[in-house]
Short mmCIF file of C-alpha atoms and ligand atoms in Angstrom, two decimals:
data_model
loop_
_atom_site.label_atom_id
_atom_site.label_comp_id
_atom_site.label_asym_id
_atom_site.label_seq_id
_atom_site.Cartn_x
_atom_site.Cartn_y
_atom_site.Cartn_z
CA MET A 12 -62.72 -62.22 78.71
CA LYS A 13 -59.58 -64.05 77.67
CA ILE A 14 -59.60 -65.16 74.06
CA ILE A 15 -56.70 -66.48 72.06
CA ILE A 16 -56.21 -66.89 68.35
CA ILE A 17 -54.04 -69.88 67.50
CA ASN A 18 -52.71 -70.13 63.96
CA GLY A 19 -50.97 -73.15 62.47
CA PRO A 20 -48.34 -73.68 59.76
CA ASN A 21 -47.59 -71.15 57.04
CA LEU A 22 -50.05 -68.60 58.44
CA ASN A 23 -47.01 -66.53 59.50
CA LEU A 24 -46.67 -65.88 55.72
CA LEU A 25 -50.06 -64.19 55.36
CA GLY A 26 -49.63 -61.12 53.14
CA LYS A 27 -46.96 -62.86 51.07
CA ARG A 28 -48.48 -66.32 50.68
CA GLU A 29 -50.81 -66.97 47.75
CA PRO A 30 -52.45 -63.54 48.06
CA GLU A 31 -55.16 -64.55 45.56
CA VAL A 32 -56.34 -67.06 48.19
CA TYR A 33 -55.37 -65.50 51.48
CA GLY A 34 -55.28 -61.74 50.76
CA HIS A 35 -52.58 -59.10 51.06
CA MET A 36 -52.72 -58.29 54.74
CA THR A 37 -50.26 -59.63 57.33
CA PHE A 38 -51.86 -61.29 60.36
CA GLU A 39 -50.00 -58.89 62.66
CA ASP A 40 -51.72 -55.91 61.02
CA TYR A 41 -55.09 -57.65 61.14
CA PHE A 42 -54.58 -58.61 64.80
CA ASP A 43 -53.78 -54.95 65.66
CA GLU A 44 -57.05 -53.92 64.04
CA LEU A 45 -58.94 -56.51 66.03
CA LYS A 46 -57.36 -55.37 69.31
CA ASN A 47 -58.30 -51.80 68.60
CA LYS A 48 -61.84 -52.73 67.70
CA TYR A 49 -62.38 -54.86 70.83
CA PRO A 50 -60.34 -53.08 73.51
CA THR A 51 -62.19 -54.61 76.44
CA LEU A 52 -61.23 -58.19 75.48
CA GLU A 53 -58.00 -59.78 76.57
CA LEU A 54 -56.97 -60.92 73.13
CA SER A 55 -53.82 -62.85 72.48
CA TYR A 56 -52.23 -64.50 69.46
CA PHE A 57 -49.98 -67.51 68.97
CA GLN A 58 -48.65 -68.96 65.75
CA SER A 59 -46.50 -72.02 65.18
CA ASN A 60 -45.43 -74.19 62.30
CA ILE A 61 -44.88 -77.08 64.72
CA GLU A 62 -47.71 -79.50 65.55
CA GLY A 63 -46.53 -80.22 69.09
CA GLU A 64 -46.23 -76.53 69.96
CA LEU A 65 -49.82 -75.99 68.87
CA ILE A 66 -50.91 -78.92 71.10
CA ASP A 67 -48.89 -77.49 74.03
CA LYS A 68 -50.56 -74.08 73.64
CA ILE A 69 -54.09 -75.63 73.39
CA GLN A 70 -53.38 -77.55 76.60
CA GLU A 71 -51.90 -74.48 78.33
CA VAL A 72 -54.85 -72.20 77.74
CA GLY A 73 -57.57 -74.79 77.34
CA PHE A 74 -58.82 -74.90 80.97
CA THR A 75 -58.67 -71.19 81.84
CA TYR A 76 -59.47 -69.09 78.76
CA GLU A 77 -63.04 -68.27 77.70
CA GLY A 78 -62.41 -69.00 74.05
CA ILE A 79 -60.00 -70.33 71.47
CA ILE A 80 -60.17 -69.33 67.81
CA LEU A 81 -58.18 -72.01 66.02
CA ASN A 82 -56.96 -72.08 62.43
CA ALA A 83 -54.81 -75.21 62.45
CA ALA A 84 -54.19 -74.66 58.71
CA ALA A 85 -52.87 -77.79 56.99
CA TYR A 86 -52.86 -79.72 60.30
CA THR A 87 -56.65 -79.40 60.28
CA HIS A 88 -56.69 -82.13 57.65
CA THR A 89 -54.04 -84.42 59.13
CA SER A 90 -53.67 -84.09 62.88
CA VAL A 91 -55.39 -86.55 65.15
CA GLY A 92 -53.24 -85.04 67.97
CA ILE A 93 -54.67 -81.54 67.56
CA GLY A 94 -58.19 -82.98 67.25
CA ASP A 95 -57.64 -84.93 70.48
CA ALA A 96 -56.29 -81.82 72.24
CA VAL A 97 -59.42 -79.84 71.30
CA LYS A 98 -61.53 -82.72 72.68
CA ALA A 99 -59.51 -82.87 75.91
CA ILE A 100 -59.92 -79.26 77.01
CA THR A 101 -62.87 -77.40 78.48
CA THR A 102 -62.44 -74.05 76.70
CA PRO A 103 -64.75 -73.82 73.66
CA VAL A 104 -62.97 -73.80 70.28
CA ILE A 105 -64.15 -72.10 67.12
CA GLU A 106 -62.52 -73.57 64.03
CA VAL A 107 -61.73 -70.94 61.47
CA HIS A 108 -60.46 -70.98 57.87
CA ILE A 109 -59.70 -67.97 55.68
CA SER A 110 -60.49 -69.73 52.42
CA ASN A 111 -63.54 -71.86 51.68
CA THR A 112 -61.84 -75.22 52.13
CA PHE A 113 -64.91 -76.99 50.59
CA ALA A 114 -64.37 -75.13 47.33
CA ARG A 115 -60.76 -76.40 47.16
CA GLU A 116 -59.02 -79.79 46.87
CA ALA A 117 -60.80 -82.84 48.32
CA PHE A 118 -58.11 -83.38 50.99
CA ARG A 119 -59.14 -80.00 52.51
CA HIS A 120 -62.70 -81.23 53.04
CA GLN A 121 -61.63 -83.41 55.96
CA SER A 122 -61.12 -81.85 59.42
CA PHE A 123 -59.97 -83.54 62.61
CA ILE A 124 -60.97 -80.38 64.48
CA SER A 125 -64.64 -79.96 63.47
CA PRO A 126 -66.17 -82.89 65.49
CA ASN A 127 -64.92 -81.30 68.69
CA ALA A 128 -65.34 -77.63 67.81
CA LYS A 129 -68.15 -75.52 69.20
CA GLY A 130 -68.60 -74.02 65.76
CA ILE A 131 -66.90 -73.49 62.41
CA ILE A 132 -66.45 -70.37 60.32
CA ILE A 133 -65.02 -70.91 56.89
CA GLY A 134 -64.36 -68.79 53.81
CA PHE A 135 -64.82 -65.19 54.84
CA GLY A 136 -61.20 -64.18 54.47
CA LEU A 137 -59.54 -62.67 57.56
CA LYS A 138 -63.05 -61.53 58.59
CA SER A 139 -63.62 -65.22 59.63
CA TYR A 140 -61.61 -64.50 62.78
CA GLU A 141 -63.76 -61.53 63.75
CA LEU A 142 -66.95 -63.51 63.18
CA ALA A 143 -65.57 -66.16 65.49
CA LEU A 144 -64.73 -63.53 68.06
CA GLN A 145 -68.22 -62.10 67.92
CA SER A 146 -69.65 -65.54 68.61
CA PHE A 147 -68.06 -65.41 72.05
CA LEU A 148 -69.58 -62.02 72.89
C1 DQA B 7 -56.48 -72.70 55.69
C2 DQA B 7 -56.98 -73.80 54.76
C3 DQA B 7 -56.05 -75.01 54.80
O1 DQA B 7 -56.50 -76.01 53.90
C4 DQA B 7 -54.65 -74.59 54.40
O2 DQA B 7 -53.76 -75.73 54.56
C5 DQA B 7 -54.12 -73.43 55.15
C6 DQA B 7 -55.06 -72.32 55.47
C7 DQA B 7 -57.34 -71.44 55.60
O3 DQA B 7 -57.36 -70.65 56.53
O4 DQA B 7 -58.00 -71.18 54.56
O5 DQA B 7 -52.93 -73.30 55.45
O6 DQA B 7 -56.65 -73.21 57.05
#
């Protein structure tokens, strides 16, 4: 089963970035843990700070992979283009957020991804990614 985690802007800074919100672990370390825990899955990971690169990746995998776990980070709240890409593909997308975006500023309550996502997992820290993964199993 081919599943990809796609992370948006500033998530390359996990571990260093606002640890009181996002924790102390780097995503690379967390991803290694996930791969060890689910060795039978073909898990891959892509991160970009660039909106168009995220759209290109969604299009590239979006007709062949079994699942996409997408944390579009700040673009969640602004990007019609990423929302349209999620709508255009056939691979189911689970929208994920590390923090509880509804407990934060009002601009984080809006998502252009949610209407086209298969499901949404928000606010469980890095564990949100594993919960999304389990939903595909
Ligand atoms: C985030 C929440 C977004 O509002 C924020 O811009 C991020 C991370 C999260 O995972 O909690 O960069 O997507």
